PDB file of C-alpha atoms and ligand atoms in Angstrom:
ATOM      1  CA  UNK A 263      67.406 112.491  68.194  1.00 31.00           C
ATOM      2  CA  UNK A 264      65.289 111.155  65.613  1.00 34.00           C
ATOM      3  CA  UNK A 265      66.595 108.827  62.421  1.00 34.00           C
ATOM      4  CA  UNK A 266      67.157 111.399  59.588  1.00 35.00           C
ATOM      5  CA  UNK A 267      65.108 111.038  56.888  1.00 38.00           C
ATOM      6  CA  UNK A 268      67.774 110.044  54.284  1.00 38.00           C
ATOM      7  CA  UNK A 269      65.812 108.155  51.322  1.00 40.00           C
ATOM      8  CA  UNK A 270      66.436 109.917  48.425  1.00 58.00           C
ATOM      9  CA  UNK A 271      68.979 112.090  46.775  1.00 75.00           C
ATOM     10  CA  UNK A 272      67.662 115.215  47.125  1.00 81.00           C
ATOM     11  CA  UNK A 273      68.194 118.196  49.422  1.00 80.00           C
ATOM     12  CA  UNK A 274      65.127 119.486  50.600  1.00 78.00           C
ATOM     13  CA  UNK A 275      66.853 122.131  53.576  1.00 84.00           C
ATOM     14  CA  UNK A 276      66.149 125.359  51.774  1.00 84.00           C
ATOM     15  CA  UNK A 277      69.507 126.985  53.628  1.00 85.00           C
ATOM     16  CA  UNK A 278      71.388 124.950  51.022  1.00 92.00           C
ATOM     17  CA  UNK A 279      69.659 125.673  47.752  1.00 95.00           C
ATOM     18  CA  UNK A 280      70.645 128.777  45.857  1.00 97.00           C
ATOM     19  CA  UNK A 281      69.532 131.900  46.860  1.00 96.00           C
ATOM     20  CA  UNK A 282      66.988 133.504  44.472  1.00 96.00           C
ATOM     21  CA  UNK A 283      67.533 130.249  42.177  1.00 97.00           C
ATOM     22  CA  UNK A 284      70.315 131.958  41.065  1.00 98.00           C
ATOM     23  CA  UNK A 285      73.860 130.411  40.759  1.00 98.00           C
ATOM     24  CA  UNK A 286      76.961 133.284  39.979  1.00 98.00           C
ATOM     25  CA  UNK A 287      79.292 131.709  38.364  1.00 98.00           C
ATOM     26  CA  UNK A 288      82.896 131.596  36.865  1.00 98.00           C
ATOM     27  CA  UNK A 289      84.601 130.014  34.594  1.00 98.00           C
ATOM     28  CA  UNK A 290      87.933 130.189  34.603  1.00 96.00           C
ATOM     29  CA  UNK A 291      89.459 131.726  31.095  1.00 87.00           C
ATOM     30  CA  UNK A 292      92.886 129.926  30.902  1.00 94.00           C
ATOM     31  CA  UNK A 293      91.181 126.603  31.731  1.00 96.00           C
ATOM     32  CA  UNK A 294      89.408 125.729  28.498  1.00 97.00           C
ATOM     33  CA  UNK A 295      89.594 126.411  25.273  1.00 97.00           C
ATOM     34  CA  UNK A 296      86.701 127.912  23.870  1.00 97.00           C
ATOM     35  CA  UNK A 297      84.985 124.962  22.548  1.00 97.00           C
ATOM     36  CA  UNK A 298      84.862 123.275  26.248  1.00 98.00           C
ATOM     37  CA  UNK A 299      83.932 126.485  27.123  1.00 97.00           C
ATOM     38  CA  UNK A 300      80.812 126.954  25.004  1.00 98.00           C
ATOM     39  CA  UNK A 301      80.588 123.006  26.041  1.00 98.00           C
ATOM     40  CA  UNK A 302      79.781 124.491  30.072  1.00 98.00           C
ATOM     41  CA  UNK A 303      78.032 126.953  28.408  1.00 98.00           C
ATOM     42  CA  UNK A 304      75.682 124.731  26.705  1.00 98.00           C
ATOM     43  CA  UNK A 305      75.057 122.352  29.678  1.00 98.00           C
ATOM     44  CA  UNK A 306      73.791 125.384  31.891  1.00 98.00           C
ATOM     45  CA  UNK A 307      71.646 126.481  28.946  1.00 98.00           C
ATOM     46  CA  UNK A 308      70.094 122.433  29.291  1.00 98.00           C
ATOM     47  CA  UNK A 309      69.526 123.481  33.086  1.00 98.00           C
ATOM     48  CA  UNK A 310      68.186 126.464  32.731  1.00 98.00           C
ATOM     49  CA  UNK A 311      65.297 125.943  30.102  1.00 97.00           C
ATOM     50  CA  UNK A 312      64.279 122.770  32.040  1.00 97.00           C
ATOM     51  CA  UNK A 313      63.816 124.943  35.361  1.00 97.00           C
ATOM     52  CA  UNK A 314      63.678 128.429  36.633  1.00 97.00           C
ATOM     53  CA  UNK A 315      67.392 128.113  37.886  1.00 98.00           C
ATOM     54  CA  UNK A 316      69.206 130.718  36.816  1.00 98.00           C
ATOM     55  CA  UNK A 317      73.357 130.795  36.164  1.00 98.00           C
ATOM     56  CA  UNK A 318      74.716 134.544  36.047  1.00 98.00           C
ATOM     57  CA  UNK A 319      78.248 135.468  35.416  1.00 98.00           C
ATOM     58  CA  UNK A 320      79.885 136.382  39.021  1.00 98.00           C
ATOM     59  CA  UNK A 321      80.631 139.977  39.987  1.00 97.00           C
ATOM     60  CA  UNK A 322      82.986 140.241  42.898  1.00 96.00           C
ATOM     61  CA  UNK A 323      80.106 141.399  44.735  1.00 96.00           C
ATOM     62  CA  UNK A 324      78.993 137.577  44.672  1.00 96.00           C
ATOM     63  CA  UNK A 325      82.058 136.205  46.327  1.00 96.00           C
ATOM     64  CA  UNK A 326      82.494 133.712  47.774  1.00 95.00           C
ATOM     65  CA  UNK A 327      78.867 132.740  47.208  1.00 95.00           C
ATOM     66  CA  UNK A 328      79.629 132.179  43.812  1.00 97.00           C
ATOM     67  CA  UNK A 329      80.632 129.386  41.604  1.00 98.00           C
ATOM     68  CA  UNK A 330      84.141 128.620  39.986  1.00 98.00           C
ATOM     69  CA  UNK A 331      84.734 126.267  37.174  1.00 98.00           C
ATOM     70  CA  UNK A 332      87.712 125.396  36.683  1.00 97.00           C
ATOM     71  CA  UNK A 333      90.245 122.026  34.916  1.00 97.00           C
ATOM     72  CA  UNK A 334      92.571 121.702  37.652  1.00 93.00           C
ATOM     73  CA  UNK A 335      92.876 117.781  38.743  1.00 85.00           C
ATOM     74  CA  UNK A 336      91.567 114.805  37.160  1.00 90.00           C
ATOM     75  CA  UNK A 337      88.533 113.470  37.075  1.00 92.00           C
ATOM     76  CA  UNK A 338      85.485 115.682  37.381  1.00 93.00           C
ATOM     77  CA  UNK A 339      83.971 116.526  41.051  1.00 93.00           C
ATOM     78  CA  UNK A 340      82.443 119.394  42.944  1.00 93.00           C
ATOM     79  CA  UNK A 341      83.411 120.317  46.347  1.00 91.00           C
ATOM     80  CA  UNK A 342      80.361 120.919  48.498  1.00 89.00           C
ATOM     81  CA  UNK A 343      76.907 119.825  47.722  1.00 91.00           C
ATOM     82  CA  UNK A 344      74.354 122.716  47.441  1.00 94.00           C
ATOM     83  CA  UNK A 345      75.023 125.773  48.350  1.00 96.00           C
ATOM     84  CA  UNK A 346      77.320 126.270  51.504  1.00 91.00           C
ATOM     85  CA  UNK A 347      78.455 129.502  52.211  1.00 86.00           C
ATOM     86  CA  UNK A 348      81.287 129.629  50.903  1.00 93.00           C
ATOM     87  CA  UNK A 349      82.563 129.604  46.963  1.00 96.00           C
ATOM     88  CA  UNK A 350      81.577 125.839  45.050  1.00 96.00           C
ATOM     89  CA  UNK A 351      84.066 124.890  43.320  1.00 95.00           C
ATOM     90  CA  UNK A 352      83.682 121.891  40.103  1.00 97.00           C
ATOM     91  CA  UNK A 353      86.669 120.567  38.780  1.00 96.00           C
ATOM     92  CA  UNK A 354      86.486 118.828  35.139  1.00 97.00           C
ATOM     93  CA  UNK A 355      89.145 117.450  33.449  1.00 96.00           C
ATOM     94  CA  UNK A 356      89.760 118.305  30.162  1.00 97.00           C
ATOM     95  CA  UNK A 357      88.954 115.354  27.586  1.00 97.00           C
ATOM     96  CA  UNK A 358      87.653 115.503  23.973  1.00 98.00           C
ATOM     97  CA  UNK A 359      84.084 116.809  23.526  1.00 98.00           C
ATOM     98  CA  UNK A 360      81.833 113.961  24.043  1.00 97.00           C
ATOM     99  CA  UNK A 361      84.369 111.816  26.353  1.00 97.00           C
ATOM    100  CA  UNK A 362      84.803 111.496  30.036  1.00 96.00           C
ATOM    101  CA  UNK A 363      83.784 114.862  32.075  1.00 96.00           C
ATOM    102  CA  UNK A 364      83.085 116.263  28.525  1.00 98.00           C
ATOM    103  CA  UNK A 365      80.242 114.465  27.653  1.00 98.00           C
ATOM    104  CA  UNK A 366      77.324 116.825  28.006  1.00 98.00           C
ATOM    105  CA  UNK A 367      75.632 114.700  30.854  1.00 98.00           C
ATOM    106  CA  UNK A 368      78.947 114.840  33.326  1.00 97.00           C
ATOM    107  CA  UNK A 369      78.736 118.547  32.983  1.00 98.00           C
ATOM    108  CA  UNK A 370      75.074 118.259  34.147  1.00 98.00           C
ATOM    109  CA  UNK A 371      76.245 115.962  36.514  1.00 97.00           C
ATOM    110  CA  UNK A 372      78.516 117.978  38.460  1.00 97.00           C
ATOM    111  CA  UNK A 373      75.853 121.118  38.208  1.00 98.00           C
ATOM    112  CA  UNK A 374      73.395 119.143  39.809  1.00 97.00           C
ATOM    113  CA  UNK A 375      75.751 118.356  43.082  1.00 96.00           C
ATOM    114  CA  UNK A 376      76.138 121.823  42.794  1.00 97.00           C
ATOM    115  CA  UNK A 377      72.333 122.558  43.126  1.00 97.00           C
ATOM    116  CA  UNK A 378      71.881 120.487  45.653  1.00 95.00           C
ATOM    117  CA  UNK A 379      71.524 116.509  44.485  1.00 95.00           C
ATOM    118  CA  UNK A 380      73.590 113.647  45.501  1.00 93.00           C
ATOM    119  CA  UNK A 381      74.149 110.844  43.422  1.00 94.00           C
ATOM    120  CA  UNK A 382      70.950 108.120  42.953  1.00 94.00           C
ATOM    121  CA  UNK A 383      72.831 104.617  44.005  1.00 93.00           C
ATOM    122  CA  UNK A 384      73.426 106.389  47.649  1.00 92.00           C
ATOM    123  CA  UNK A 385      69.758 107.204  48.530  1.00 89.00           C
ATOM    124  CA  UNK A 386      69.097 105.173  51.986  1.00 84.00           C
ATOM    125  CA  UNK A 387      66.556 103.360  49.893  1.00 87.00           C
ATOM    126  CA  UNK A 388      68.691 101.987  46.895  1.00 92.00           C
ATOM    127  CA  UNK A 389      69.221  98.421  48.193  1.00 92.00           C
ATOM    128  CA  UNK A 390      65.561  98.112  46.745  1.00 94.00           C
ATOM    129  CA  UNK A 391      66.299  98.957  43.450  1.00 96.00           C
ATOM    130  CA  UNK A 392      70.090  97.651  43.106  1.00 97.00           C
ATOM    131  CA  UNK A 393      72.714  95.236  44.555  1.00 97.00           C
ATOM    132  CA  UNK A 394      75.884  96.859  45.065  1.00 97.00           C
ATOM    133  CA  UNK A 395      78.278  93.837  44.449  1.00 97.00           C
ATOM    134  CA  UNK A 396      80.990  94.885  47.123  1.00 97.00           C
ATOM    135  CA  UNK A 397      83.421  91.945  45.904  1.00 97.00           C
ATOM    136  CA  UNK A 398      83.813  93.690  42.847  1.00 98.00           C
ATOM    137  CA  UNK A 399      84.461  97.223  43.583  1.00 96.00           C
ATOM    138  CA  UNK A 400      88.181  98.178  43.797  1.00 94.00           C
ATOM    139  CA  UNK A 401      87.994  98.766  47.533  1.00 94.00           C
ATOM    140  CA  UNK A 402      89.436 101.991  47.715  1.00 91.00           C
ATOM    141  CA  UNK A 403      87.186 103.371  45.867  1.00 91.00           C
ATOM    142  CA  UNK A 404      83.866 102.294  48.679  1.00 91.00           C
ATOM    143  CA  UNK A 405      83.217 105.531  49.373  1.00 88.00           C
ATOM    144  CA  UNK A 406      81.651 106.165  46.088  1.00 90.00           C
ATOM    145  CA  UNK A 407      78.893 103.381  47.569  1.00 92.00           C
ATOM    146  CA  UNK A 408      78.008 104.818  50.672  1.00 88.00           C
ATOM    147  CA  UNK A 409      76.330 107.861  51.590  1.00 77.00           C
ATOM    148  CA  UNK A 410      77.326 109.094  55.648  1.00 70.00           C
ATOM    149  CA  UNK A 411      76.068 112.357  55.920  1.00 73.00           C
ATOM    150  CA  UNK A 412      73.150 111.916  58.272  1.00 70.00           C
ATOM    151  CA  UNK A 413      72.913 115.302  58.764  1.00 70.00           C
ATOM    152  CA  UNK A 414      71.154 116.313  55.842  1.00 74.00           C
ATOM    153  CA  UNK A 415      67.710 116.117  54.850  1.00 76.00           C
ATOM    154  CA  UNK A 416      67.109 114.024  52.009  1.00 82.00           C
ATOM    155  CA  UNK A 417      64.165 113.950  49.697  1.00 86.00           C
ATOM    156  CA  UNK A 418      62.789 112.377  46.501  1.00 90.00           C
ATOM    157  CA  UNK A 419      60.073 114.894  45.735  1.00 92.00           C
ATOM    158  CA  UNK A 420      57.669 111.933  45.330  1.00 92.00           C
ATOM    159  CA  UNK A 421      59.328 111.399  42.345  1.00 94.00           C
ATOM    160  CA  UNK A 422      60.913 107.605  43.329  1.00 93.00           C
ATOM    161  CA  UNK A 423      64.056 106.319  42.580  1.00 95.00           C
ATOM    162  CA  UNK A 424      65.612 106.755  39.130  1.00 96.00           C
ATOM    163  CA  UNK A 425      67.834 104.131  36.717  1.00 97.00           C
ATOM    164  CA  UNK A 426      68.013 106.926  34.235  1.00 97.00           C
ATOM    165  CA  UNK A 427      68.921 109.639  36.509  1.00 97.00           C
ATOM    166  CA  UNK A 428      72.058 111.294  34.876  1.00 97.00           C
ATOM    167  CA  UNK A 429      73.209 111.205  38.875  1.00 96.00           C
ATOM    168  CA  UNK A 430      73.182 107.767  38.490  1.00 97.00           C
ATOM    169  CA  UNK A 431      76.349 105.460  37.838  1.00 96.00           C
ATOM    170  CA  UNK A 432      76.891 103.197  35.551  1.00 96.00           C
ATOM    171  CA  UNK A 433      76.884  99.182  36.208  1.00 97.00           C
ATOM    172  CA  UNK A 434      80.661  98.596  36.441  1.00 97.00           C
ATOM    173  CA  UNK A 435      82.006 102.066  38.259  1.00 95.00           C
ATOM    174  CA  UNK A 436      84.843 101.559  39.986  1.00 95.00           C
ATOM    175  CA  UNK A 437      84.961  97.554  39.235  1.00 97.00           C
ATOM    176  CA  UNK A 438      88.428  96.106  39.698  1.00 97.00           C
ATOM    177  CA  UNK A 439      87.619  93.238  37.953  1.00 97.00           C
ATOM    178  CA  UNK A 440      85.535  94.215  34.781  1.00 97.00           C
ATOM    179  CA  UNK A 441      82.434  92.626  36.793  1.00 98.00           C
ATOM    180  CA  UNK A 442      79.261  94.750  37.470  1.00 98.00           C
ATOM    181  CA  UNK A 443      79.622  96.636  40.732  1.00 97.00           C
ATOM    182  CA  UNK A 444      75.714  97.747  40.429  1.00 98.00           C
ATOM    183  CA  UNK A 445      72.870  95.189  39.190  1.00 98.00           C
ATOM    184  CA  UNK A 446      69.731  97.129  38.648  1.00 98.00           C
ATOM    185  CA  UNK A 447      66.677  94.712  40.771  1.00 98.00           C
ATOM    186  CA  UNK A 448      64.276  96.114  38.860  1.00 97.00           C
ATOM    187  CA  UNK A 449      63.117  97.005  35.122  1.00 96.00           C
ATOM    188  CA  UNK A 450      63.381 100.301  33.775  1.00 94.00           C
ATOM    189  CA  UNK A 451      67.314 100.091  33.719  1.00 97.00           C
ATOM    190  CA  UNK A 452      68.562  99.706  30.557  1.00 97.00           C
ATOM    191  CA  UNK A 453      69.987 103.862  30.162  1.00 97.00           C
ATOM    192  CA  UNK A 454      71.165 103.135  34.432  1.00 98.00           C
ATOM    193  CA  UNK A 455      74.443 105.917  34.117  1.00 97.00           C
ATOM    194  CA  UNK A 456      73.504 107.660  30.807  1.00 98.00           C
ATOM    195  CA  UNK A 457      75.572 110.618  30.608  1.00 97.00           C
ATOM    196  CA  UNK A 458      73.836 112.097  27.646  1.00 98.00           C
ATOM    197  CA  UNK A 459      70.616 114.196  29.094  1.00 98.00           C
ATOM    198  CA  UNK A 460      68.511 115.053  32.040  1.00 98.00           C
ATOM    199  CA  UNK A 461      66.304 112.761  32.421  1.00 98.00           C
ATOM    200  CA  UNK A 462      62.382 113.288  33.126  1.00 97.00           C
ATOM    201  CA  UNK A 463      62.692 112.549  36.686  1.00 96.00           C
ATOM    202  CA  UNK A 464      65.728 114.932  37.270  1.00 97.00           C
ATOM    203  CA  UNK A 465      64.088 117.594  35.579  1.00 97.00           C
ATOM    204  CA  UNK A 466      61.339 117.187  38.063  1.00 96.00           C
ATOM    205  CA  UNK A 467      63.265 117.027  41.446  1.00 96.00           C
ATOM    206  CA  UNK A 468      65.023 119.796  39.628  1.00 97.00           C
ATOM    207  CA  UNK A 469      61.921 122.167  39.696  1.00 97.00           C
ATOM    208  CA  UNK A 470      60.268 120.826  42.808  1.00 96.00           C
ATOM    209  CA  UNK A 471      63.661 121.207  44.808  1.00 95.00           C
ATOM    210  CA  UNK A 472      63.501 125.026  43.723  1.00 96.00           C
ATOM    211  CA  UNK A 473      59.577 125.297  43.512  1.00 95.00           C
ATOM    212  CA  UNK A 474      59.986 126.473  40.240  1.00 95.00           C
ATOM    213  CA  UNK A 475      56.155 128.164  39.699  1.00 89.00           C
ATOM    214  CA  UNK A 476      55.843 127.389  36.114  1.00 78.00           C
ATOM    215  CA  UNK A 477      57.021 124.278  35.910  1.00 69.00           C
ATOM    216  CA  UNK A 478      55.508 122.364  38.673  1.00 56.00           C
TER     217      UNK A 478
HETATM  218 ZN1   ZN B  69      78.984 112.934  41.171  1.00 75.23          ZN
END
């Protein structure tokens, strides 16, 4: 069996992109007020003018291929990655506008595992571009540094790797000692774990991923 291709962050296996470009989707009334609600709603709008995805509210007809927001466990994370079969499910935690999974580019974030991307620092090819500094990462927390699904086809787009990919995280995640648990090896790094947009190169696997026609 041949060595996947696992360089990037991307997945290319059409199966788990969204039929149709088109995401249903939920979110759940009791779990946000409406401000973090219009928040969600404003970080889909970012999506969806940079690509030809699509978000629609879910009918039950959709389900379970649909999408459920929902605030109910710290931290913010998304079950699968892509689309699976099954309903996707992203959790954020509710934190001032601006802060935490409320800052408009952890909303992106998690929509993005939901479409299909992984985070940067894992792509097979990263130890190019960064040194993870194992000694400082509180270890329970490794997993965050390793990608092990070999079973998935992984792709750039020809796009490269990307400091300023909003998938990207920041230079001390998950230190235990304040220390930097990611140096960048290259330039280009200064924005490495921005939270605040999408950046050129996401927008770009973004439309190539879903062969968005007018935008490729
Ligand atoms: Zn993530």
């Amino acid at each position: 069996k041949a060595h996947p291709i696992r360089t990037r962050n991307g997945i290319v296996n059409q199966i788990y992109h969204w039929p149709n470009r088109t995401v249903p989707y939920m979110i759940e009334d009791d779990a946000f007020a409406d401000s973090h609600y219009r928040e969600i709603l404003r970080a889909i709008s970012i999506i969806e003018e940079n690509s030809c995805v699509i978000f629609k509210p879910a009918t039950e007809m959709d389900f379970p291929m649909a999408l459920v927001i929902t605030s109910k466990g710290l931290g913010c994370n998304t079950v699968h990655l892509g689309y699976r079969n099954k309903t996707q499910v992203v959790n954020l935690e509710i934190y001032p506008l601006g802060e935490g999974c409320f800052r408009i580019g952890s909303i992106i974030h998690e929509l993005l595992h939901v479409l299909g991307f992984e985070h940067q620092h894992v792509s097979q090819n990263r130890d190019q571009y960064v040194s993870i500094q194992w000694k400082n990462i509180n270890p329970q927390y490794n997993i965050n540094f390793v990608n092990n699904d070999n079973s998935t086809a992984w792709h750039d787009f020809d796009e490269g790797y990307d400091y300023e990919s909003v998938m990207h995280y920041v230079p001390r995640a998950f230190s235990r000692n304040g220390q930097p648990t990611i140096v960048p090896l290259r330039e280009g790094a200064e924005n490495m774990g921005q939270r605040f947009y999408m950046s050129e190169k996401d927008i770009r696997k973004l439309n190539k991923m879903y062969r968005c026609p007018d935008h490729v």
